[in-house]
Structure formats: C-alpha cells, structure tokens
CSV table of C-alpha atoms and ligand atoms in Angstrom, one decimal:
chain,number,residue,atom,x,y,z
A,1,UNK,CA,-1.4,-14.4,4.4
A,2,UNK,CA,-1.4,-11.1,5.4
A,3,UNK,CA,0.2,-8.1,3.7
A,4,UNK,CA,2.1,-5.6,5.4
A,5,UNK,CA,3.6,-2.7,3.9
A,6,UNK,CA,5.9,0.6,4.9
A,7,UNK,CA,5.5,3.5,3.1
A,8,UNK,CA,8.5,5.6,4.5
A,9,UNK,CA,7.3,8.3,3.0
A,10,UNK,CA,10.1,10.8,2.5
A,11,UNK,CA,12.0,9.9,5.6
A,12,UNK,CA,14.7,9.0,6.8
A,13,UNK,CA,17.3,11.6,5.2
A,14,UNK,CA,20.0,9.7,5.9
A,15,UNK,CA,21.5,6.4,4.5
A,16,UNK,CA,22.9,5.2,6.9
A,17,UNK,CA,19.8,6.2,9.1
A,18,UNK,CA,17.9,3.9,6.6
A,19,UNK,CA,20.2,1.3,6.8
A,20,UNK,CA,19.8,1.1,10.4
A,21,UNK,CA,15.7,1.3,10.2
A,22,UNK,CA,16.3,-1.5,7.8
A,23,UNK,CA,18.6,-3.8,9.8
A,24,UNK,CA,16.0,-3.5,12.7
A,25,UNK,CA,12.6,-4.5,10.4
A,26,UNK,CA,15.3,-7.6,9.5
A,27,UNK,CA,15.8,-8.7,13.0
A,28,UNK,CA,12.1,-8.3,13.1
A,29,UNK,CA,10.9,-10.2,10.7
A,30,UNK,CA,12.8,-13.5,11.9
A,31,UNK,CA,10.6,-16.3,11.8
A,32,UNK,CA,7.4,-14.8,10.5
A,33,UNK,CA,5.9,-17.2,8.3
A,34,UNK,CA,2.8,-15.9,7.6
A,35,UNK,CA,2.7,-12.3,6.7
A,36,UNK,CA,4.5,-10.9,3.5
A,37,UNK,CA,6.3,-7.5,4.8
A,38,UNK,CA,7.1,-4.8,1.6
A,39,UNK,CA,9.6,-1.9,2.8
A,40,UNK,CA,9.2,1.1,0.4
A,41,UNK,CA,12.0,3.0,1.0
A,42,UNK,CA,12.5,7.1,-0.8
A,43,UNK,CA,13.7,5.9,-4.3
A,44,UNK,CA,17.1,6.8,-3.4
A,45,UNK,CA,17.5,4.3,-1.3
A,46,UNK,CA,16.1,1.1,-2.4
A,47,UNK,CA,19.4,-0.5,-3.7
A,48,UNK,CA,21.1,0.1,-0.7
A,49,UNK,CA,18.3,-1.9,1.5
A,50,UNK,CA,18.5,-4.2,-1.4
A,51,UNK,CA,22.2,-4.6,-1.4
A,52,UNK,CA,21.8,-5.3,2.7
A,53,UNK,CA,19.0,-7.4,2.1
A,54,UNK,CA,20.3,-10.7,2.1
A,55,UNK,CA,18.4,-13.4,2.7
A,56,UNK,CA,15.3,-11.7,4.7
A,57,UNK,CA,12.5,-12.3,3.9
A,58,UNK,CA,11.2,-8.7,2.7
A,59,UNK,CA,10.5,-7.2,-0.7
A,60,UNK,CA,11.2,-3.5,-1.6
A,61,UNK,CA,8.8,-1.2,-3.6
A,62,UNK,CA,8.9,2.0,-4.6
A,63,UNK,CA,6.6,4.9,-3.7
A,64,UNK,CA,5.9,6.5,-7.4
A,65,UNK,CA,6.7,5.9,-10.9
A,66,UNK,CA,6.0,7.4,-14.2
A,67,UNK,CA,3.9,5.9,-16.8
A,68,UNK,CA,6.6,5.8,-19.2
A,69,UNK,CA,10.1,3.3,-19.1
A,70,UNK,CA,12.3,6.1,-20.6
A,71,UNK,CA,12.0,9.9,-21.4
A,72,UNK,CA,12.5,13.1,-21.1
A,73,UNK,CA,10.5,13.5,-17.8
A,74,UNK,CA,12.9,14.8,-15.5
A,75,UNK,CA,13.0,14.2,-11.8
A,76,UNK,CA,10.4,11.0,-12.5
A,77,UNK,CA,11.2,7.3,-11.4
A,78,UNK,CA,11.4,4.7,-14.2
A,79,UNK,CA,9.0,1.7,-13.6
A,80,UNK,CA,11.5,-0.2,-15.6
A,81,UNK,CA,14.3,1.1,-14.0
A,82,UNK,CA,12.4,-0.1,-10.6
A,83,UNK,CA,12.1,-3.2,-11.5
A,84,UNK,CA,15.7,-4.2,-13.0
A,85,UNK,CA,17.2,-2.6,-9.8
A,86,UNK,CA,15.1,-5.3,-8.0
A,87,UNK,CA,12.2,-3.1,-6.8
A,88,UNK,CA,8.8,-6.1,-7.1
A,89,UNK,CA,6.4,-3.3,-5.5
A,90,UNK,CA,5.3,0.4,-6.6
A,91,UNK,CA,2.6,2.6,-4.6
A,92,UNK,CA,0.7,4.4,-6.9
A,93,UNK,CA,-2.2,6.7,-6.2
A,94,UNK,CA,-0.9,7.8,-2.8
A,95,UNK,CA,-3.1,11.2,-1.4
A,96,UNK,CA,0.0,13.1,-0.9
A,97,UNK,CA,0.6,12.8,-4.7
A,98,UNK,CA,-2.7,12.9,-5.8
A,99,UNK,CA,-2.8,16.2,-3.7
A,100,UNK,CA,0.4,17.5,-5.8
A,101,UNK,CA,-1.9,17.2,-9.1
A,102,UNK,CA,-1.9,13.7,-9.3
A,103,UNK,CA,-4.9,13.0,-11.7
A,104,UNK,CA,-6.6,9.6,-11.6
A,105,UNK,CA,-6.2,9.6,-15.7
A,106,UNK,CA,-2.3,10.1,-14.7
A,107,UNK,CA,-2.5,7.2,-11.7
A,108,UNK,CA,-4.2,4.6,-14.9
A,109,UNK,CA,-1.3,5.2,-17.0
A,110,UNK,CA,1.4,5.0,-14.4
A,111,UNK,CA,-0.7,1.6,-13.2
A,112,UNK,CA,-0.2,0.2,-17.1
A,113,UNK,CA,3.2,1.2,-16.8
A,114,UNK,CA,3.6,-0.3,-14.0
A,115,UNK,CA,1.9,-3.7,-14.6
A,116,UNK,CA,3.9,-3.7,-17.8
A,117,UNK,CA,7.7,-3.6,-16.3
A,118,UNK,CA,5.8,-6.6,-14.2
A,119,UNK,CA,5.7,-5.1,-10.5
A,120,UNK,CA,3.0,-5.3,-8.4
A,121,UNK,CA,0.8,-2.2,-8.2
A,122,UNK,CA,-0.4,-1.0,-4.8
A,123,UNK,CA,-3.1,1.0,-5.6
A,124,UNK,CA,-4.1,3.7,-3.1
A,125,UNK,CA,-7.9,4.8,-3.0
A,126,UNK,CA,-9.3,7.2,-0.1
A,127,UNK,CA,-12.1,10.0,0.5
A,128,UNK,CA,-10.7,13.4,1.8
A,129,UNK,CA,-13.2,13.8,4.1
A,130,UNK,CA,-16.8,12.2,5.4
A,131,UNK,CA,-20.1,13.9,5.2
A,132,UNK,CA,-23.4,12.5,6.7
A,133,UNK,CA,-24.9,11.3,3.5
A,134,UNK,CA,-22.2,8.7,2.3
A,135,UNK,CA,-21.1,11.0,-0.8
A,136,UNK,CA,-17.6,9.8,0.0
A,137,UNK,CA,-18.6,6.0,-0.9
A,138,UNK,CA,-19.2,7.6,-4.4
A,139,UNK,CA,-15.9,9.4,-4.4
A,140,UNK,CA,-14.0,5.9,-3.3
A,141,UNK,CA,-15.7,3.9,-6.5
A,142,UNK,CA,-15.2,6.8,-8.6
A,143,UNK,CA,-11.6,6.9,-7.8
A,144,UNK,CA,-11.1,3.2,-7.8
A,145,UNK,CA,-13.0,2.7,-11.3
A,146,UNK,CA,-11.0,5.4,-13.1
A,147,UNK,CA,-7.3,4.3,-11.8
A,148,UNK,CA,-8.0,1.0,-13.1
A,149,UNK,CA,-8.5,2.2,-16.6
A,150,UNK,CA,-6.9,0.0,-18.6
A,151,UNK,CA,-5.5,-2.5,-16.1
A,152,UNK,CA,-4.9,-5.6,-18.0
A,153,UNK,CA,-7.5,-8.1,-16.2
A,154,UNK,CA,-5.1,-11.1,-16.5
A,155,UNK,CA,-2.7,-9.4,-14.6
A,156,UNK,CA,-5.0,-9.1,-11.5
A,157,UNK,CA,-2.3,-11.1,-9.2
A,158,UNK,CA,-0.4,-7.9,-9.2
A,159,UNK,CA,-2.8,-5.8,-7.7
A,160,UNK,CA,-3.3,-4.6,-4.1
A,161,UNK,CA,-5.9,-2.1,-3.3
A,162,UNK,CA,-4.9,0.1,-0.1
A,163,UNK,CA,-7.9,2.0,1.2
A,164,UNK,CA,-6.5,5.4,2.8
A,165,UNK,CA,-9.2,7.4,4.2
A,166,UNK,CA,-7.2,10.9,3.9
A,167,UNK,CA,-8.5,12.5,6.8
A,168,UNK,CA,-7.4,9.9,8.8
A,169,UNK,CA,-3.8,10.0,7.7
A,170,UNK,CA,-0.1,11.4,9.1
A,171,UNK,CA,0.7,12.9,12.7
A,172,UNK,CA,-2.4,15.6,12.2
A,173,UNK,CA,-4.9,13.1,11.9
A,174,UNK,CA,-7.4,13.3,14.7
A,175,UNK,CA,-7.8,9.4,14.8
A,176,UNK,CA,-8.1,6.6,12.5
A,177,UNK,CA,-10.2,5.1,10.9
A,178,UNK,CA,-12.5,2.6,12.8
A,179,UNK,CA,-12.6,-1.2,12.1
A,180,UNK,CA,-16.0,-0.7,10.4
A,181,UNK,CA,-15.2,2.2,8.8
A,182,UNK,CA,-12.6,0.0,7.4
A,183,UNK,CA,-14.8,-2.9,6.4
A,184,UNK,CA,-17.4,-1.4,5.7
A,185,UNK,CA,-15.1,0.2,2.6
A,186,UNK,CA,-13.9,-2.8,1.8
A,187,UNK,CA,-17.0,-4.4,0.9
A,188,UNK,CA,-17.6,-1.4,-1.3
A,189,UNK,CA,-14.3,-1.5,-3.0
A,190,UNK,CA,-14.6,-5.3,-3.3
A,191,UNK,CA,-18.2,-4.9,-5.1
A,192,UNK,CA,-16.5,-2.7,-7.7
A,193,UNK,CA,-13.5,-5.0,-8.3
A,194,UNK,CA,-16.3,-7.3,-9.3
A,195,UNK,CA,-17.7,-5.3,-11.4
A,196,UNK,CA,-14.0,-4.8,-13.0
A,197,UNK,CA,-12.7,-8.5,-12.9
A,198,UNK,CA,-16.1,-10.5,-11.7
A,199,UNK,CA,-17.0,-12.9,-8.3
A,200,UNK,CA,-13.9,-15.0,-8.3
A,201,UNK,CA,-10.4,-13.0,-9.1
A,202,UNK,CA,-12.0,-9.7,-7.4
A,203,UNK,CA,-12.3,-11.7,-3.7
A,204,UNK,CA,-8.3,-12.8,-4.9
A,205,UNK,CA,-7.1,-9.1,-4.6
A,206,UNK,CA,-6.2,-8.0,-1.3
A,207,UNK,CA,-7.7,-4.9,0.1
A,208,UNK,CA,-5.2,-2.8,2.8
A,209,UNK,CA,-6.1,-0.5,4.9
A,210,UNK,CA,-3.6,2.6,5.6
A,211,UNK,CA,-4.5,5.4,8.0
A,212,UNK,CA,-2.3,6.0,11.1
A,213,UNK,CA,-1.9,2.2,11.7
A,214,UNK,CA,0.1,1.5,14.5
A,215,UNK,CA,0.9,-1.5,17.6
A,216,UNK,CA,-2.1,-0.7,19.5
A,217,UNK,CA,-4.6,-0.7,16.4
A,218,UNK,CA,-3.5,-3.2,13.7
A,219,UNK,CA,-5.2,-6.0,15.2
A,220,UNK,CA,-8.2,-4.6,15.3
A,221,UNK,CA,-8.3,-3.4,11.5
A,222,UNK,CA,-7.1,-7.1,10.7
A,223,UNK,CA,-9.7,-8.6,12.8
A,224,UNK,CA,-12.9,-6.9,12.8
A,225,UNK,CA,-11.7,-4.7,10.0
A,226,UNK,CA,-11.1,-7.7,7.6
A,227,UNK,CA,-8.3,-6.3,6.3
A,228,UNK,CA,-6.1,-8.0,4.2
A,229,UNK,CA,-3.1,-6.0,5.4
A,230,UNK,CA,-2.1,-2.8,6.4
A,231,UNK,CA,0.0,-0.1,4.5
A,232,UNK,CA,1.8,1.5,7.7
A,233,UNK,CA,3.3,5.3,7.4
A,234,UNK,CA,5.3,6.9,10.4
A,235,UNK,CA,5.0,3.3,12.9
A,236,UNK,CA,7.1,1.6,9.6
A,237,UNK,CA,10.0,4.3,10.7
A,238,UNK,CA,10.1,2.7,13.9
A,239,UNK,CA,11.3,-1.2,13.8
A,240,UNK,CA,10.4,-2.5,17.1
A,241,UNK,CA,6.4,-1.1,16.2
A,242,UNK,CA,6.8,-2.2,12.6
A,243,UNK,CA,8.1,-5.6,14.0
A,244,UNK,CA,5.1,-5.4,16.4
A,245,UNK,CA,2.8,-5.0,13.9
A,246,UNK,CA,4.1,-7.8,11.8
A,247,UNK,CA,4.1,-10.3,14.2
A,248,UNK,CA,0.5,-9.5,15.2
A,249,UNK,CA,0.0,-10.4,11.0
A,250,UNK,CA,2.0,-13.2,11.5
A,251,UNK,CA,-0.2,-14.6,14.1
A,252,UNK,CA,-3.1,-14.8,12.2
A,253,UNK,CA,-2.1,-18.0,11.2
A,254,UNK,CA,-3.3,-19.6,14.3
A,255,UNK,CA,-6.9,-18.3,13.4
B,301,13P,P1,0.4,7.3,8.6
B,301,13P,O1,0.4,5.8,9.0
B,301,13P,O2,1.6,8.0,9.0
B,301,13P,O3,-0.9,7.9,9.0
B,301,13P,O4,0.4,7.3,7.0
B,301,13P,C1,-0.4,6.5,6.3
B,301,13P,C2,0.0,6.4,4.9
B,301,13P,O5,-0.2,7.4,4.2
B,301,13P,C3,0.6,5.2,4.4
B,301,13P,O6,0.7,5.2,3.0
C-alpha cells in the first residue's frame, strides 16, 4: 500500500481555513482502499482536524517534536503530548529545520523520543545540491546513518524514510526530481537500512519521496520511481490535487 503524506508546512493561518482544506482531503479520500493518506497539519491545529475527523480514514502527524516528553524547552512540541492528543505520525529531519540548526545528533534524539511516545517517525533525508561526482550520495548515507543513532531496531515498523532532495523543494525549485533520480536514491538509502537493520526488515520500511510532488508527476515517482509514497508540500494545501494524487496511489492496486 502506498503512503501518502501532507506536510502543510506552516500554512494555512487560519482554522477555519484548515478546517475547510481538511473537509475537502475527507471527501477525497472516500473509497480509497489502498493508499494510507497522513495530514500533518501546523501543531496548532491537529486537534481540531482530529476533533472533525470522524470516521475518515486519515491519520494526523505532526511536523517536529522535541527529544524530550516534558521540560523547560520553551516554544518545543512534546512527542508525548503528540501522541495522547491522537497525533500517530511526526516528520522529523525536515530541510527547513535542519537549515534552522537542526543537527543530525539533535534529529537522533528527537527520533528516540519519538519512537519512545510510540509514533511513527518520518524521517526526512536529502542532499542540498548535486555535483558531477556523486558527493551528494555520500551526504544522503551520511545523513541517513547518523539520524538513526540509536533507533531501537525492533521498532523498525515505525519508520518511514522520505528522500527530499533540497534543491528540488518549494515554489523556487526549478523542477523535481526525476523518477531515476528518485530510485536511483532509493536503492542507496535502502542499502544503508541494511546495513542498519539487515536484508529482510530494511526492504519492510518504506522509502518516500518529497520534492514538489504534484497531479501531473506522482505517478511517475510511484511507478518508475519505485516509490513507496510521496510526502507532498504546497499540492497537500490544495484538496482536489491532494485527492488526485491519492487516488492515483490508490490505483496501484490494480497493478
Ligand atoms: P513541496 O512539495 O512544496 O516542494 O515541498 C516538499 C516538502 O518539503 C514536503 O515535506
């Protein structure tokens, strides 16, 4: 089954505005069978989508959280917290935080934390740029290697690995990523899960790929890309691509 997950980033400002992007992504998802759809919504606003939730079939994660349950950390998001609010995802790792400070030491603990309040860790992993002589596969394995420090290896079922190739992220993005750009990481990133978790549970954890997804390209990236899912920025703002987008996941079934 495939995976497909908004990150609304910090958008929209408005609850009710959220609400309403919500209600759509609902209407949406009616019927789909075969793709699991994750929302993460700005913090503030995941009880609300989980208060109007109802039935639908869509889980709600959050975008960050601290690698502590409690303390004196002010403005940071409880992984606890999260996950007693009802929260069963949390992106961790993402560029735009790792390019606020975010240290890959900091992304391991916050992964423990994480893993420990029992959510399900998406784990983002991307190069900022790509030179000629592959340094940037280096950078990827580096990356993925040292956020996983720690990671309890029975716990690999919460674990999703979302390759974001930075330069190919957000409205000034020149283009996407290509399929084989896409799969072509994921067989990298799925040799170093090996090396973390060996053969058999590494090919179990799904590997995403993020990047300016939208209606037009998804299929592609899912297809020829090999993707296991998609983690979908500024198109998840917009529920009739979102739905799109989801329904193209949803059709893999027939494959
Ligand atoms: P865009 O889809 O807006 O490029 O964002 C990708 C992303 O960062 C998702 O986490």
């Amino acid at each position: 089954m495939k995976l497909i997950i908004g990150n609304w980033k910090m958008f929209p400002s408005s609850p009710k505005e959220a609400k309403s992007i919500f209600n759509g992504i609902k209407k949406g998802v009616r019927g789909v069978t075969h793709a699991k759809v994750i929302v993460c919504p700005p913090a503030l606003f995941i009880s609300t989508l989980i208060a109007i939730k109802a039935k639908a079939k869509i889980s709600i994660g959050g975008q960050n959280s601290s690698f502590e349950d409690e303390g004196a950390h002010t403005g940071e998001t409880s992984p606890r917290a999260l996950a007693l609010i009802g929260a069963t995802h949390v992106i961790l790792g993402h560029s735009e935080r790792r390019a606020m400070g975010e240290t890959n030491k900091e992304v391991s603990a916050k992964v423990v934390a994480a893993i420990r309040n029992k959510l399900t860790v998406v784990l983002c992993v991307g190069e900022k740029a790509r030179d000629e002589h592959g340094a940037y596969f280096n950078e990827v394995a580096m990356q993925l290697h040292s956020s996983l420090e720690g990671f309890p290896k029975n716990e690999f079922k919460r674990l999703v690995i979302a390759y974001e190739p930075i330069w190919a992220i957000g409205a000034k993005a020149k283009r996407a990523a290509t399929p084989s750009d896409c799969r072509e990481m994921s067989i990298l990133i799925r040799r170093e899960l090996t090396e973390y978790f060996g053969k058999k549970v590494a090919f179990t954890i799904p590997i995403l790929y993020g990047g300016s997804v939208d209606d037009r390209n998804a299929e592609g990236f899912l297809k020829e890309g090999e993707a296991d899912g998609l983690l979908v920025g500024r198109i998840s703002l917009d529920p009739e691509k979102f739905s799109t987008i989801i329904h193209i996941a949803n059709n893999f079934r027939k494959l």
